[in-house]
Structure formats: C-alpha cells, structure tokens
C-alpha atoms as a printed R data frame, in Angstrom:
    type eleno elety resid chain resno       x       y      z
1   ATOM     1    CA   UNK     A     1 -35.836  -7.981 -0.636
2   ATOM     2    CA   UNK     A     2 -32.521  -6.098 -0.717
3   ATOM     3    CA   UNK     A     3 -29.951  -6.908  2.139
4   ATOM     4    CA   UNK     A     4 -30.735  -5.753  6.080
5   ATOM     5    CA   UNK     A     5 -28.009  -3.945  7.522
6   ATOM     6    CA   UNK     A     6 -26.988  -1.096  9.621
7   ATOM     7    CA   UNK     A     7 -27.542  -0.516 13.590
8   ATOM     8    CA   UNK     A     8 -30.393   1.740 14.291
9   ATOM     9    CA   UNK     A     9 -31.375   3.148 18.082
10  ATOM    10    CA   UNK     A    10 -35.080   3.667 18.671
11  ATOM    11    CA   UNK     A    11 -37.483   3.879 21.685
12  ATOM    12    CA   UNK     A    12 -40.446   1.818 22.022
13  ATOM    13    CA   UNK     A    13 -43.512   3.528 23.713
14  ATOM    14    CA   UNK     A    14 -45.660   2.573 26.286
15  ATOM    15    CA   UNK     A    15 -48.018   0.819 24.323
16  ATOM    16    CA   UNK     A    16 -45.291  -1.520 22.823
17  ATOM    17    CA   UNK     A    17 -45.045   0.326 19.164
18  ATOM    18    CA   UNK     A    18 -41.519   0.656 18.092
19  ATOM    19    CA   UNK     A    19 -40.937   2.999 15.193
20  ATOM    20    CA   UNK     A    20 -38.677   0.981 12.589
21  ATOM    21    CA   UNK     A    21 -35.962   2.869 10.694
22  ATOM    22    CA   UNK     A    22 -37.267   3.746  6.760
23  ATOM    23    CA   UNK     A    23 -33.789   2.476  5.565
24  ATOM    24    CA   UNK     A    24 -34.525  -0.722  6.838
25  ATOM    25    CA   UNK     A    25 -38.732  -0.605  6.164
26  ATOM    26    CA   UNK     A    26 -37.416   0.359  2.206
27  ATOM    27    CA   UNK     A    27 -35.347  -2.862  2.428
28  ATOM    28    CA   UNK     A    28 -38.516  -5.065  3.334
29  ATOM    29    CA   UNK     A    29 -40.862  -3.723  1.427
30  ATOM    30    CA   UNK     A    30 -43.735  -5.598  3.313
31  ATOM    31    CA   UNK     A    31 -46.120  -4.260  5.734
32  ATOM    32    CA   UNK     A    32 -46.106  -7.448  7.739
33  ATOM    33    CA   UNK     A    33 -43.251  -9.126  9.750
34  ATOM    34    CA   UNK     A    34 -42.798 -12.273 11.586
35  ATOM    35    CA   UNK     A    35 -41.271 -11.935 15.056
36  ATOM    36    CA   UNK     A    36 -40.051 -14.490 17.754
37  ATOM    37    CA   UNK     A    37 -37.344 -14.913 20.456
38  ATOM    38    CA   UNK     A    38 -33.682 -14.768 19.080
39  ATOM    39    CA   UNK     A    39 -31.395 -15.969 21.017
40  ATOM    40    CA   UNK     A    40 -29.243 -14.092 23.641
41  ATOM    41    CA   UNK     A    41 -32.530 -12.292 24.946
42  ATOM    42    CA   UNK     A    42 -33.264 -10.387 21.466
43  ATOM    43    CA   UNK     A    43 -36.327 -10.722 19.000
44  ATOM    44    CA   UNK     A    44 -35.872 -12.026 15.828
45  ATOM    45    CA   UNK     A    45 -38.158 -10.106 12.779
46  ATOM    46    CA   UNK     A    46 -38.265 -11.633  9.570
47  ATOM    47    CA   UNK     A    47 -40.051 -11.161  6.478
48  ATOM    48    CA   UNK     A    48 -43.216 -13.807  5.369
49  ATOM    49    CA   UNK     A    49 -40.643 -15.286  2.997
50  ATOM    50    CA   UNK     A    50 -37.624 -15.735  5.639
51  ATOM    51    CA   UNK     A    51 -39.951 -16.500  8.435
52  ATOM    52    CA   UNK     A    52 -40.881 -19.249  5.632
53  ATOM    53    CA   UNK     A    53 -37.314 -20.665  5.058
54  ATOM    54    CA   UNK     A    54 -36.596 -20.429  8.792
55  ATOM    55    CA   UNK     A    55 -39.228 -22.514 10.017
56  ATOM    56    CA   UNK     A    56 -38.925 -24.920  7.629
57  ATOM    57    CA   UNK     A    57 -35.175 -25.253  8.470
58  ATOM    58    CA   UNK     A    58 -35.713 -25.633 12.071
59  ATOM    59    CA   UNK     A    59 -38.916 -28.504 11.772
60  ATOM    60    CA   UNK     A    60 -37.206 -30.390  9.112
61  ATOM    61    CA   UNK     A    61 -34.765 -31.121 11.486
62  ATOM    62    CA   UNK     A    62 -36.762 -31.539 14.437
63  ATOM    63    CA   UNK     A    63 -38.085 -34.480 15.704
64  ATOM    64    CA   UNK     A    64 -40.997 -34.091 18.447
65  ATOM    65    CA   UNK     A    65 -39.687 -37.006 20.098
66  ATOM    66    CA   UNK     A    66 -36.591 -35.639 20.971
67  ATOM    67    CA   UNK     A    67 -36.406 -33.152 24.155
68  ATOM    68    CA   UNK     A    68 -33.740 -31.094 22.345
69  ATOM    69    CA   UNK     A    69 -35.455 -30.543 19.279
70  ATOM    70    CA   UNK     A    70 -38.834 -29.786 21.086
71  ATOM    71    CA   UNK     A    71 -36.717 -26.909 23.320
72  ATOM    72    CA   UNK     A    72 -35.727 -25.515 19.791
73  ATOM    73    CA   UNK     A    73 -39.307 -25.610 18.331
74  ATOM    74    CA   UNK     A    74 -40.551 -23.754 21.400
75  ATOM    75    CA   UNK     A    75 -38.351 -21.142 21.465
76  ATOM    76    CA   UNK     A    76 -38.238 -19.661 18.026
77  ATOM    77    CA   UNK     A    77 -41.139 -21.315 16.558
78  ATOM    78    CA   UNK     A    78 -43.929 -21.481 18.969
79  ATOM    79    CA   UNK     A    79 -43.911 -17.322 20.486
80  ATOM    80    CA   UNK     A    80 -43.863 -16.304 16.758
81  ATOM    81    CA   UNK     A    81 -46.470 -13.746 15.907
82  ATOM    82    CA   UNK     A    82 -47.147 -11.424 13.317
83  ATOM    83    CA   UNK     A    83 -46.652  -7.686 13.703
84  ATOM    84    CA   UNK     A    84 -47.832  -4.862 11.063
85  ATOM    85    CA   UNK     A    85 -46.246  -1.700 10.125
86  ATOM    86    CA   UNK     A    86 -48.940   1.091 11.234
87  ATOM    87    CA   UNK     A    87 -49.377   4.009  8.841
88  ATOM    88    CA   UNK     A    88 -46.737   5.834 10.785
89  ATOM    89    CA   UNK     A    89 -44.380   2.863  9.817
90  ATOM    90    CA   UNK     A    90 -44.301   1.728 13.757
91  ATOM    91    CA   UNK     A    91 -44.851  -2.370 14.390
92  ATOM    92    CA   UNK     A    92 -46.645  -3.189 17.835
93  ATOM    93    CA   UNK     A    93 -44.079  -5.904 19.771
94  ATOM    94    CA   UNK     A    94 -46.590  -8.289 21.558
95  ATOM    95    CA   UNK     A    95 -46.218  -7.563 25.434
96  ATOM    96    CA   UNK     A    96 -44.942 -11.808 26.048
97  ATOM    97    CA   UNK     A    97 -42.232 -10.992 23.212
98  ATOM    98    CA   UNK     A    98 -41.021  -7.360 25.054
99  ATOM    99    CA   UNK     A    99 -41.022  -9.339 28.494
100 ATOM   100    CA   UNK     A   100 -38.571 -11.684 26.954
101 ATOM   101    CA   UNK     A   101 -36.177  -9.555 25.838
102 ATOM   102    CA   UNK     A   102 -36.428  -7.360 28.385
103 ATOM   103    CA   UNK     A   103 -37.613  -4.264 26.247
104 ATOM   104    CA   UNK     A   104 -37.762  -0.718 27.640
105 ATOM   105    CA   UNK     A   105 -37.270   2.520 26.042
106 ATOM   106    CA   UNK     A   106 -34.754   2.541 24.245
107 ATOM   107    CA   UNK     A   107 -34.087  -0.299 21.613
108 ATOM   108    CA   UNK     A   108 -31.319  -1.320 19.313
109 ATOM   109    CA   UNK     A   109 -32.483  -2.559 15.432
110 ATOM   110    CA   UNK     A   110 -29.791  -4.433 13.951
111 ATOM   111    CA   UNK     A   111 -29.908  -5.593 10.653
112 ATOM   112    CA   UNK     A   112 -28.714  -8.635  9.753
113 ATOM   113    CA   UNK     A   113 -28.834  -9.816  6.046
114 ATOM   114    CA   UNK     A   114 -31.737 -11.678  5.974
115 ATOM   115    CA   UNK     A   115 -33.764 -10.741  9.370
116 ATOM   116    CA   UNK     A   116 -33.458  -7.807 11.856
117 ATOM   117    CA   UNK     A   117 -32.649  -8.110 15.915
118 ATOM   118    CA   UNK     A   118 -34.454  -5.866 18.489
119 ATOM   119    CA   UNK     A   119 -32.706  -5.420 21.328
120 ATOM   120    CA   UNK     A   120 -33.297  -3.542 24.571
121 ATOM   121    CA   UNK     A   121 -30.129  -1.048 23.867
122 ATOM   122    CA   UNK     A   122 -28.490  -1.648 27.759
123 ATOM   123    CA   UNK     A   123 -28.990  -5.337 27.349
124 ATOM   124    CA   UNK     A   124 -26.977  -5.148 23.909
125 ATOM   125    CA   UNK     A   125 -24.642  -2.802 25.313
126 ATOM   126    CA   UNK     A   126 -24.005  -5.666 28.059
127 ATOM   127    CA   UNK     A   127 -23.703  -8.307 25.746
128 ATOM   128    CA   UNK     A   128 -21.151  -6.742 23.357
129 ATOM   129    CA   UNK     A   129 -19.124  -5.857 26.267
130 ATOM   130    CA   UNK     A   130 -19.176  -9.207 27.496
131 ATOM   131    CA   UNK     A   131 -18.621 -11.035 24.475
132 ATOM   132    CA   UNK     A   132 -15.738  -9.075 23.220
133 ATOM   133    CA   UNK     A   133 -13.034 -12.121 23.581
134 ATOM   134    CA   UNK     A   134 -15.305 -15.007 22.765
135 ATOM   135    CA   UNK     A   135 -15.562 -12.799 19.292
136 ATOM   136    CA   UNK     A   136 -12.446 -12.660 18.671
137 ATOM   137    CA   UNK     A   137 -12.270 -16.443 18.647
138 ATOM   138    CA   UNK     A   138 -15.338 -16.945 16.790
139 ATOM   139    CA   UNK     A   139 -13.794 -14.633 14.178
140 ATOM   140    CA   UNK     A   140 -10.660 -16.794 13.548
141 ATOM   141    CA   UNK     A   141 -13.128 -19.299 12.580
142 ATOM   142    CA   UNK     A   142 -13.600 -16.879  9.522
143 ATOM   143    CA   UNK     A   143  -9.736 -16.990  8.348
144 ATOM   144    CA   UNK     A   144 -11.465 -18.629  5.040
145 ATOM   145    CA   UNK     A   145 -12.589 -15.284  4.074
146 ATOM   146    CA   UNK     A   146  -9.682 -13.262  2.312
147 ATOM   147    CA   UNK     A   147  -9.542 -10.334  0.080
148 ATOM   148    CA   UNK     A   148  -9.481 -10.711 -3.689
C-alpha cells in the first residue's frame, strides 16, 4: 500500500454511503476497510493489514483488568466494523459509527500515512480552529526533524 495523504471534501448521502476519493481508493488497493472511532469525534479507516497492526498494538498492551485499558479497547476496538467499496467506489459508514462522529453531508477524508480520518467537515473546521495554539506547541516537540 503506497502512502495516504491529501485532504479530500465529500458528502455522504442519506443512506450513509460516502463516495471515497480514487487518489486515495488507488492508494489502498483493497475493496474492504476497517473502520472505528478515532479520536476527537472522527472515524478511523484502515486497511485489513493496518487494522491488523493496530489492534494488536492496542491489546498487547491492554490488560482487561485495568479500567483504563478496557476504556481504550472499547473505543477503537470494540465499534470496529468492516465497510466495502461498492462498484461505484462508495463505502456504507454504519449508522452507530456516523452518530459518533456526528456525520452529515458534507465530510472531510484526510489521509494520514497509514489510515484515513472521516470527519463531518464543520466539526473539523471547529477543531482546527480551536486547536491552532495547542499545535503550535505540539509542533516544537518536532524540533528533531531538520532539513538535510
């Protein structure tokens, strides 16, 4: 799979089926994704393969007697579904997954190396506006990263 980038704006229907941008279809080459809360009210889509890596991550490190580790496991790894591409390259969100991230009409794909975000586009809107300074901050963490 080659890298997922780009930012893509898309409506979803009434029926749930988001049309997903070719560039980033091309990049998958799969007809099935994985897809689950994110965090910050998103969806997180990943292919079989990164859905595989994720969840291994997250329950190797989880311990189902710990109420922490349990509130990770049910947020990202219990709502995950899977979600194929129709023959008009469009992926049906599952109505529980939409009501969590608040989906209406018009949607924001991001991609993101390894796994795409859907977001309802006024909720990212909101976010990026909102998050502007904490970035900034977060970015300094980066000062490793240089140039050659």
């Amino acid at each position: 799979m080659n890298l997922l980038t780009g930012e893509y704006n898309n409506t979803i229907d009434d029926k749930g089926r988001l049309s997903f941008p070719v560039k980033l279809r091309t990049a998958i080459n799969q007809n099935v994704l994985m897809v689950t809360k994110g965090s910050d009210r998103c969806l997180w889509l990943f292919t079989a393969e990164e859905w595989e890596a994720f969840e291994s991550k997250v329950m190797e490190n989880a311990s189902m007697m710990k109420a922490k580790s349990m509130q990770v496991v049910r947020h990202f790894i219990a709502p995950a579904q899977s979600v194929e591409f129709d023959k008009n390259g469009r992926l049906s969100i599952p109505q529980s997954l939409r009501e969590y991230a608040n989906l209406s009409k018009d949607c924001t794909i991001l991609g993101v190396a390894k796994f795409c975000e859907l977001w309802d586009s006024k909720t990212y809107s909101e976010y990026l506006e909102a998050s502007e300074e904490s970035f900034r901050e977060a970015a300094e963490e980066f000062s490793d990263i240089n140039f050659s």
